[in-house]
mmCIF file of C-alpha atoms and ligand atoms in Angstrom:
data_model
loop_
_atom_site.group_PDB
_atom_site.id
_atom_site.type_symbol
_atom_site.label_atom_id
_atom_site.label_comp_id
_atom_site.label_asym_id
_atom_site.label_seq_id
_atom_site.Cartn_x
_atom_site.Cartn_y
_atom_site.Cartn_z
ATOM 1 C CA UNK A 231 346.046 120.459 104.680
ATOM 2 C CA UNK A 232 343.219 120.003 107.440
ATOM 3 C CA UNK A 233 343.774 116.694 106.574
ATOM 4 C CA UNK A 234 345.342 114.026 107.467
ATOM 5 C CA UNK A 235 345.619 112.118 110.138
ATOM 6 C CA UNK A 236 342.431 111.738 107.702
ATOM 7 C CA UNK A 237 342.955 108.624 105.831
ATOM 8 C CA UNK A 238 345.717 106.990 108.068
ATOM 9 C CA UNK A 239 345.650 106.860 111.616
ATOM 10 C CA UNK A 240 341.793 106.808 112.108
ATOM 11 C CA UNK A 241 339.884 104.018 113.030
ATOM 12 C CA UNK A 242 337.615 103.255 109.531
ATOM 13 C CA UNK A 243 333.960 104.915 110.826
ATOM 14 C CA UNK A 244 335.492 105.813 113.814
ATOM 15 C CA UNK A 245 335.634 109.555 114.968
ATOM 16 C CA UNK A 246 337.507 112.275 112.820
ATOM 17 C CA UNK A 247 341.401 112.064 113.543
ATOM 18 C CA UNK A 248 343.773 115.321 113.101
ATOM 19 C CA UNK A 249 341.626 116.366 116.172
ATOM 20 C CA UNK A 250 344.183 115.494 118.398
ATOM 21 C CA UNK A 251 344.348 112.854 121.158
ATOM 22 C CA UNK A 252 341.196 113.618 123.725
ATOM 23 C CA UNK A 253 339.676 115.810 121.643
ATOM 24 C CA UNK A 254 338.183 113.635 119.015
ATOM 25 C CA UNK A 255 334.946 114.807 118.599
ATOM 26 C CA UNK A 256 332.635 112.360 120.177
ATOM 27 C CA UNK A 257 329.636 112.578 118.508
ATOM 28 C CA UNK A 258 326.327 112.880 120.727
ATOM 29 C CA UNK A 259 324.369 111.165 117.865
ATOM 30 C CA UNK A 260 327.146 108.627 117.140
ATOM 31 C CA UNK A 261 325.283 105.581 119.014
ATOM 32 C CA UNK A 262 321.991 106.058 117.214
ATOM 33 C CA UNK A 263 323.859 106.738 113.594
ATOM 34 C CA UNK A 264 323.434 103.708 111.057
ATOM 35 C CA UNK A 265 326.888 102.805 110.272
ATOM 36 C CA UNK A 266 327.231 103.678 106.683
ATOM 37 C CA UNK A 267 330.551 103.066 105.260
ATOM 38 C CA UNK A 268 331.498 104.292 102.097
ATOM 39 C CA UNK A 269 333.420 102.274 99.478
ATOM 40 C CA UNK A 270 337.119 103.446 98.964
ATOM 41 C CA UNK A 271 336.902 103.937 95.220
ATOM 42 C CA UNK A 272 334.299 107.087 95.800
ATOM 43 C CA UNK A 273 336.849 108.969 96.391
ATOM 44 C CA UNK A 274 338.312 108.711 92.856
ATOM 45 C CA UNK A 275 334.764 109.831 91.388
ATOM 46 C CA UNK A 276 334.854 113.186 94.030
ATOM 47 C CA UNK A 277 337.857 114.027 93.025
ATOM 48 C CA UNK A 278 337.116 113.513 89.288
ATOM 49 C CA UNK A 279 334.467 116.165 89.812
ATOM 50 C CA UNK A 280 336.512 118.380 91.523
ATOM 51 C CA UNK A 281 338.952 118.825 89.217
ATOM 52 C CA UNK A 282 336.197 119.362 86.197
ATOM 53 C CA UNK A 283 335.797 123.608 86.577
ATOM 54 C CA UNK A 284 339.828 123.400 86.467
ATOM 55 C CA UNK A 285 339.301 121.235 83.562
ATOM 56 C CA UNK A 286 336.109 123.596 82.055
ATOM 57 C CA UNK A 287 338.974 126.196 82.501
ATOM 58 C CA UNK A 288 341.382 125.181 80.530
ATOM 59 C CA UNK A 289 339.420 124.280 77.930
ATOM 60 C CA UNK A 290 338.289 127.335 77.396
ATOM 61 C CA UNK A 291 341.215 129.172 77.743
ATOM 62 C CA UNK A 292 342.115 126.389 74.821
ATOM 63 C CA UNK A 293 339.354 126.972 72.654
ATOM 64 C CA UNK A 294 339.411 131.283 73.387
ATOM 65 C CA UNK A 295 342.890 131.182 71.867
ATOM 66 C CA UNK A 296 343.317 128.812 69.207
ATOM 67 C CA UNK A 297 339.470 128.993 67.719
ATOM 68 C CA UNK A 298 338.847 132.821 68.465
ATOM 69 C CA UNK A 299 335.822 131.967 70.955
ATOM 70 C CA UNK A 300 335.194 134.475 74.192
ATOM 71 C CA UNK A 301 334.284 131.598 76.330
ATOM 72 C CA UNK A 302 335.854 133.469 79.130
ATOM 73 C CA UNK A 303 334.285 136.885 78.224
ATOM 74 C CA UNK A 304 336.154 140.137 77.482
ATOM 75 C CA UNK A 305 338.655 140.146 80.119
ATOM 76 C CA UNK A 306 340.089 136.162 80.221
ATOM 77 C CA UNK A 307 342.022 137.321 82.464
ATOM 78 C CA UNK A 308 339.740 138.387 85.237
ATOM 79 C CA UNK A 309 337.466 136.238 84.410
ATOM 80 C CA UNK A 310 340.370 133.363 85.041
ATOM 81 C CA UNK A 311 340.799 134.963 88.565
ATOM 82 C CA UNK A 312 337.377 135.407 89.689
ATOM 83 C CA UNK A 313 336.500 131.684 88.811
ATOM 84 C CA UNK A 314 339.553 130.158 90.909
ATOM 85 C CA UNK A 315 338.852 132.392 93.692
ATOM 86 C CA UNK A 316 335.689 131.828 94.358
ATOM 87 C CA UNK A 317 336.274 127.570 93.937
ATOM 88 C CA UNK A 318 338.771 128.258 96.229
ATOM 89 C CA UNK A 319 336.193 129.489 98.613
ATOM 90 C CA UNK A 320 334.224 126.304 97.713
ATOM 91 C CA UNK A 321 336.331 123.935 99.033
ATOM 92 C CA UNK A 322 337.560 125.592 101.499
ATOM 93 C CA UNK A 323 333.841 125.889 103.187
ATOM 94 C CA UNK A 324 333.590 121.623 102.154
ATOM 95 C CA UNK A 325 337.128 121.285 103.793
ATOM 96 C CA UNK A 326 335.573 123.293 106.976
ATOM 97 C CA UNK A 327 331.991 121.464 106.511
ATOM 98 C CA UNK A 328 333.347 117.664 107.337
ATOM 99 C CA UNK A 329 333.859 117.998 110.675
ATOM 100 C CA UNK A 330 330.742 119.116 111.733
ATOM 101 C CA UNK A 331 329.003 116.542 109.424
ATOM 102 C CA UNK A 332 330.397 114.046 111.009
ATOM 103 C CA UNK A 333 329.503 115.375 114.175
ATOM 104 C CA UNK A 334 326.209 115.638 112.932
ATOM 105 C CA UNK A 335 325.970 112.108 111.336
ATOM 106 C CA UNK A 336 328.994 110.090 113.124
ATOM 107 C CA UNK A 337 329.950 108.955 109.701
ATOM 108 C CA UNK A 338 333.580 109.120 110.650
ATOM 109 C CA UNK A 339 334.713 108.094 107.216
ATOM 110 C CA UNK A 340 333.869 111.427 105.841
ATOM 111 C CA UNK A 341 337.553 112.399 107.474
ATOM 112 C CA UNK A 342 339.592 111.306 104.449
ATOM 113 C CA UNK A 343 337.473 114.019 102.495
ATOM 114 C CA UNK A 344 338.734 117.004 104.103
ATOM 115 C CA UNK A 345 342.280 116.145 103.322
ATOM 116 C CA UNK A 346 341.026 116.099 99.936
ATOM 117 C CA UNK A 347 339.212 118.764 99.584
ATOM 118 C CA UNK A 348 342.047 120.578 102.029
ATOM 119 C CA UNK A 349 344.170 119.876 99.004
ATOM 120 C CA UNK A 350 341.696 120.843 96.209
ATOM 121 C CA UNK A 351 341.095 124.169 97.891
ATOM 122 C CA UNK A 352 345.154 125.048 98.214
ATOM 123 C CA UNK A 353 345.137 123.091 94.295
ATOM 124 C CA UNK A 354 342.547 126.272 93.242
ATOM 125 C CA UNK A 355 344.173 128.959 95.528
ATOM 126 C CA UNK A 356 347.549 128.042 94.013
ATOM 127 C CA UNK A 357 345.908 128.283 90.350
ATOM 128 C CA UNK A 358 344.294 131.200 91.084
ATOM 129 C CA UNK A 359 347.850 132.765 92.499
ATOM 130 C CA UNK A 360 349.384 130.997 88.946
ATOM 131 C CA UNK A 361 347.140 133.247 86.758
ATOM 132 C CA UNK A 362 347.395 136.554 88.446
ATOM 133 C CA UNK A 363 351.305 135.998 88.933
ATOM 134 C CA UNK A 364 351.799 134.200 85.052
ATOM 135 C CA UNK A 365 349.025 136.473 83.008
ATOM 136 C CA UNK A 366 348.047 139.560 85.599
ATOM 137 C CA UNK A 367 351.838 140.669 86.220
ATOM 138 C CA UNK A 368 353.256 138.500 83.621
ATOM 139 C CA UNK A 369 356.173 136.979 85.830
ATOM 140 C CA UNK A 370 357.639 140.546 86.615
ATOM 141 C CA UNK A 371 358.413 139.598 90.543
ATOM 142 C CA UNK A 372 359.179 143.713 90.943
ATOM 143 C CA UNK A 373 355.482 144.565 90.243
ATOM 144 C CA UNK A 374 354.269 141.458 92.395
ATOM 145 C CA UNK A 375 355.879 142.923 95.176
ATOM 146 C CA UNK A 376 354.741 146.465 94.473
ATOM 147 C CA UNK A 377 351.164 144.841 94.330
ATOM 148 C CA UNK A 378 351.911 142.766 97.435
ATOM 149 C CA UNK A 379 353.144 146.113 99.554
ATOM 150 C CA UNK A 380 350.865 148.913 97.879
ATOM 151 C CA UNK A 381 347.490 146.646 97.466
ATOM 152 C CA UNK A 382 346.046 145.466 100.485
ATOM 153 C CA UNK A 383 343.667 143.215 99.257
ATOM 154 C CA UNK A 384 346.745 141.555 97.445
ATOM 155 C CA UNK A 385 348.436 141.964 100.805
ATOM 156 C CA UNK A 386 345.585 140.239 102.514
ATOM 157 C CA UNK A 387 345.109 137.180 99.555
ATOM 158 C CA UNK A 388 349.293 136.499 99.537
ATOM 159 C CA UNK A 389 348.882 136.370 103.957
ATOM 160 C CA UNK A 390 346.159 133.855 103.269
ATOM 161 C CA UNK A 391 347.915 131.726 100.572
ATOM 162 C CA UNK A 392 350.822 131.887 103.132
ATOM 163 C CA UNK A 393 349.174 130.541 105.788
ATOM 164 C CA UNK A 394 348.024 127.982 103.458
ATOM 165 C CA UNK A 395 351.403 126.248 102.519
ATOM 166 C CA UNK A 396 352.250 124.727 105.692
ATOM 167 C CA UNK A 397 348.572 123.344 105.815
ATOM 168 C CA UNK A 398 349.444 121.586 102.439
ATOM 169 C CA UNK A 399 353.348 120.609 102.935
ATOM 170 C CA UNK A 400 352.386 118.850 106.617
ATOM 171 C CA UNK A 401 349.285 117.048 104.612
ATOM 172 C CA UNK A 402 350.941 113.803 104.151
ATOM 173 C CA UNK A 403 350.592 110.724 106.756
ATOM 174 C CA UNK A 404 354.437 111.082 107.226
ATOM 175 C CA UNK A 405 354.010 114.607 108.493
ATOM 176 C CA UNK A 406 351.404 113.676 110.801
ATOM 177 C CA UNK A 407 353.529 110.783 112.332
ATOM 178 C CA UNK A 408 356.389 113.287 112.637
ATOM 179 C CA UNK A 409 354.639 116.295 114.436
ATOM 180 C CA UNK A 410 351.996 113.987 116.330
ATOM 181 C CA UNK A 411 348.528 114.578 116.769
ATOM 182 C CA UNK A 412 348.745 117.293 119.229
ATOM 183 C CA UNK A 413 351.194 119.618 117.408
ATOM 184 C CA UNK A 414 350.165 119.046 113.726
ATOM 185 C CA UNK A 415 346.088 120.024 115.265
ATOM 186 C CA UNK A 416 347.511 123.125 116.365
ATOM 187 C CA UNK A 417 349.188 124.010 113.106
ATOM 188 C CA UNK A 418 346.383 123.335 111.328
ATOM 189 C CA UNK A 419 344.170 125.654 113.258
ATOM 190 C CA UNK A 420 345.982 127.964 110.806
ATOM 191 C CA UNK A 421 343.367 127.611 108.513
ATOM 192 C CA UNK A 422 340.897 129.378 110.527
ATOM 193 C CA UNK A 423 342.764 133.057 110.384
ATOM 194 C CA UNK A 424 344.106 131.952 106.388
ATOM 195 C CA UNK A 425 340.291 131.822 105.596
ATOM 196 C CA UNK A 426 339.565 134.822 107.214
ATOM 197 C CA UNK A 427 342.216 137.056 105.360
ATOM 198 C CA UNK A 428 340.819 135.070 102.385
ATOM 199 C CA UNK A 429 337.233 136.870 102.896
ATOM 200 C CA UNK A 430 338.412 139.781 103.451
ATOM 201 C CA UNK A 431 339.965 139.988 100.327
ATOM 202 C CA UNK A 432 338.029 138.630 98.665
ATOM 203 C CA UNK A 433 335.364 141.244 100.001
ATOM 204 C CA UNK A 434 337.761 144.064 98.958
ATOM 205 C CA UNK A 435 338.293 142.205 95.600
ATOM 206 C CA UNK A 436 334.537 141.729 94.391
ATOM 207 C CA UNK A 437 334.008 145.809 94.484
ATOM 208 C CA UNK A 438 330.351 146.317 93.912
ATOM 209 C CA UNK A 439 328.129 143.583 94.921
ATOM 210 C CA UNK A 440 328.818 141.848 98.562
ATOM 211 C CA UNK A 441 325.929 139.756 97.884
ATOM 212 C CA UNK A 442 328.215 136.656 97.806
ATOM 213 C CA UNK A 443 330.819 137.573 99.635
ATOM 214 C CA UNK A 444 328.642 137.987 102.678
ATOM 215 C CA UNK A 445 326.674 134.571 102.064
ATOM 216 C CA UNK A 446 330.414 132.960 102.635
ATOM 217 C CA UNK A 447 331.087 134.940 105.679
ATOM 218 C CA UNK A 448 328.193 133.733 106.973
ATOM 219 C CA UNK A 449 328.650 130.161 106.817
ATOM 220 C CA UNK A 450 332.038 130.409 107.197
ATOM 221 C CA UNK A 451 330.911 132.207 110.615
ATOM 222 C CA UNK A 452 328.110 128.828 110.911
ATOM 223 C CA UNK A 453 331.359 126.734 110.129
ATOM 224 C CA UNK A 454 333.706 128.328 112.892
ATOM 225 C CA UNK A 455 331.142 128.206 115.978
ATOM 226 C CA UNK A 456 330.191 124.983 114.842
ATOM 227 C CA UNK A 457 334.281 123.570 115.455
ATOM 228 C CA UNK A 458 334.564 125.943 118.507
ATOM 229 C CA UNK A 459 331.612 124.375 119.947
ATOM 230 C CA UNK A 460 332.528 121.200 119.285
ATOM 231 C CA UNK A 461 336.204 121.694 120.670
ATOM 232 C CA UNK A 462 334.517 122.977 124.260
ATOM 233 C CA UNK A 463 332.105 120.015 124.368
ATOM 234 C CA UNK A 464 335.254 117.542 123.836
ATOM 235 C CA UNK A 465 336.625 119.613 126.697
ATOM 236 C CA UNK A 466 334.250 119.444 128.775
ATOM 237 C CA UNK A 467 334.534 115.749 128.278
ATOM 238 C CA UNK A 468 337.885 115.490 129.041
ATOM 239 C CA UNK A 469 337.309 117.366 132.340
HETATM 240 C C1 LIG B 132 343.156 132.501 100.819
HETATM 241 C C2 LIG B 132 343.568 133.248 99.804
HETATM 242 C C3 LIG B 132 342.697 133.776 98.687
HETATM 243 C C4 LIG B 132 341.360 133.669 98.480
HETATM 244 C C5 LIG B 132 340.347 132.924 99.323
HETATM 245 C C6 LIG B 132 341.042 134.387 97.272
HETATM 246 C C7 LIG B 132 339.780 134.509 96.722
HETATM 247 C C8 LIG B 132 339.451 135.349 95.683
HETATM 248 C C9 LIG B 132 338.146 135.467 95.114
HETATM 249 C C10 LIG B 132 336.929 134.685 95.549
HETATM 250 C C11 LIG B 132 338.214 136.377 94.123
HETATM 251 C C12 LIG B 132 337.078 136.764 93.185
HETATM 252 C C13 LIG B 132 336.485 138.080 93.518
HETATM 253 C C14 LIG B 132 335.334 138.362 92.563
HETATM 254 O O1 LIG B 132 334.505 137.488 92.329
HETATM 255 O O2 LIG B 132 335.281 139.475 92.031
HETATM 256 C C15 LIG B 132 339.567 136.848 94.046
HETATM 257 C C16 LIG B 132 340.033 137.792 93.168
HETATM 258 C C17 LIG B 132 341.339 138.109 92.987
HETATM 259 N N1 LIG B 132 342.408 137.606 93.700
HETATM 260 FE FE1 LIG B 132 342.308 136.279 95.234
HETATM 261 N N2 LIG B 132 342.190 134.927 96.761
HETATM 262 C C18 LIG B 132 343.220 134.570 97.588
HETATM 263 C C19 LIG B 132 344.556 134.867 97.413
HETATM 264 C C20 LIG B 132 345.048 135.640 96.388
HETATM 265 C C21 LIG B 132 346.444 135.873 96.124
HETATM 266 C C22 LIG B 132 347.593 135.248 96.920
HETATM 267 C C23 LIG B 132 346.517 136.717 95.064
HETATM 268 C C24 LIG B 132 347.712 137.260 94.384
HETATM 269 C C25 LIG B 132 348.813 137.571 94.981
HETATM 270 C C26 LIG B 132 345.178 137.017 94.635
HETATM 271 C C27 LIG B 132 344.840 137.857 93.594
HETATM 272 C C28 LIG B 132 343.567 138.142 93.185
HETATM 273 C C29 LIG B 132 343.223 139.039 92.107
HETATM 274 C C30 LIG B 132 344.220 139.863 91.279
HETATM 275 C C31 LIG B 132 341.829 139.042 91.983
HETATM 276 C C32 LIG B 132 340.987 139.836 90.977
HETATM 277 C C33 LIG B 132 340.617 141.162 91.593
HETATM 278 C C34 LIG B 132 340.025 142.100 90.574
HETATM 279 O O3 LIG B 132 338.884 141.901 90.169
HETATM 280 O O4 LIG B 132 340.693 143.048 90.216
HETATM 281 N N3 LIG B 132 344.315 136.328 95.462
HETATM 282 N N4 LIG B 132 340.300 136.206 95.012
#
């Protein structure tokens, strides 16, 4: 998801691709920018870190039931869905946050990390849906769709993970080459109203304190001027 054209069809420190033809974002500070380019096997590293609080999580789900420990606190199962939610929301603000870095830097080779961290973020979502669907409702589908219909921040969160999918499925350099630039940009503007629903249930979700909740909507507001503004100025380079 918000990916792709990522890794394949962009020029190596060139300008993000998946931006669609024209509207590459052409980078004011681009000229001036050392040219930093960063070695292909970082990527392996990243994503060895990204995966470690999925890791942490299964460990302790390990240890909590075969050793008796409460690593995950009274209610596992909560606990399970609060954690994958919220590094859901982490990568999704990292998948949101390369563009504009590289806008800000020109270090177009950043673009291959929001396909990963795209993926990462659907990777946690699609956990996070696992536990509440496997442990939460325990794989009755009846009560999932009673939660789904009579819930709305359930309603909201299964909208968002819906939106999601398509982001993930078209993530592939095949995809991209099939829909083209233009086309698989547009779909992928998805994730803008998926992360949305995402807040807001999460908002409804967190009950008490907003404290955090809030801090994401507001750089996920930072996030979404920062591509709209970027979107006019490659228009009004085009024109
Ligand atoms: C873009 C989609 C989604 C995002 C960003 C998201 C994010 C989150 C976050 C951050 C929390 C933690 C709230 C807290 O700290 O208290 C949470 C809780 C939760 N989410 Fe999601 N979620 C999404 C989709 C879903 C879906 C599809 C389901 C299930 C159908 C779901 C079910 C739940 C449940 C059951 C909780 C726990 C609520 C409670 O405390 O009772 N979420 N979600």
């Amino acid at each position: 998801m918000e990916a792709g054209a990522a890794a394949g069809a962009v020029p190596r420190g060139g300008p993000p691709a998946g931006e669609g033809k024209g509207a590459a974002p052409r980078s004011r500070h681009r000229s001036s920018a050392p040219r930093i380019r960063a070695p292909q096997w970082l990527k392996y590293p990243v994503i060895a870190l990204s995966l470690l609080p999925a890791a942490w999580l299964a460990f302790a789900l390990w240890s909590d039931l075969t050793r008796n420990t409460r690593l995950l606190g009274a209610n596992p199962v909560k606990e399970m869905e609060h954690y994958l939610g919220e590094w859901n929301i982490r990568f999704l603000v990292l998948t949101l946050a390369v563009s504009p870095l590289i806008q800000a830097t020109g270090w177009g080779w950043l673009i291959r990390y929001r396909r990963i961290f795209g993926l990462l973020a659907f990777l946690y979502i699609f956990l996070h849906l696992t536990v509440y669907f496997v442990l939460d409702v325990e794989l009755d589908a009846a009560l999932l769709v009673e939660d789904v219909t009579d819930r709305l921040y359930i309603t909201l969160g299964m909208a968002g993970f819906l939106l999601l999918v398509p982001l993930a499925i078209t993530s592939t350099k095949g995809w991209i080459r099939r829909m083209g630039n233009r086309r698989w940009n547009a779909l992928h503007w998805l994730i803008f109203p998926a992360v949305v629903l995402g807040m807001v249930h999460y908002y409804m979700a967190v009950k008490r304190d907003i404290r955090e909740p809030l801090v994401y909507a507001l750089i996920f507001g930072v996030l979404f001027w920062a591509r709209l503004r970027n979107r006019r100025g490659s228009r009004g380079q085009a024109a």
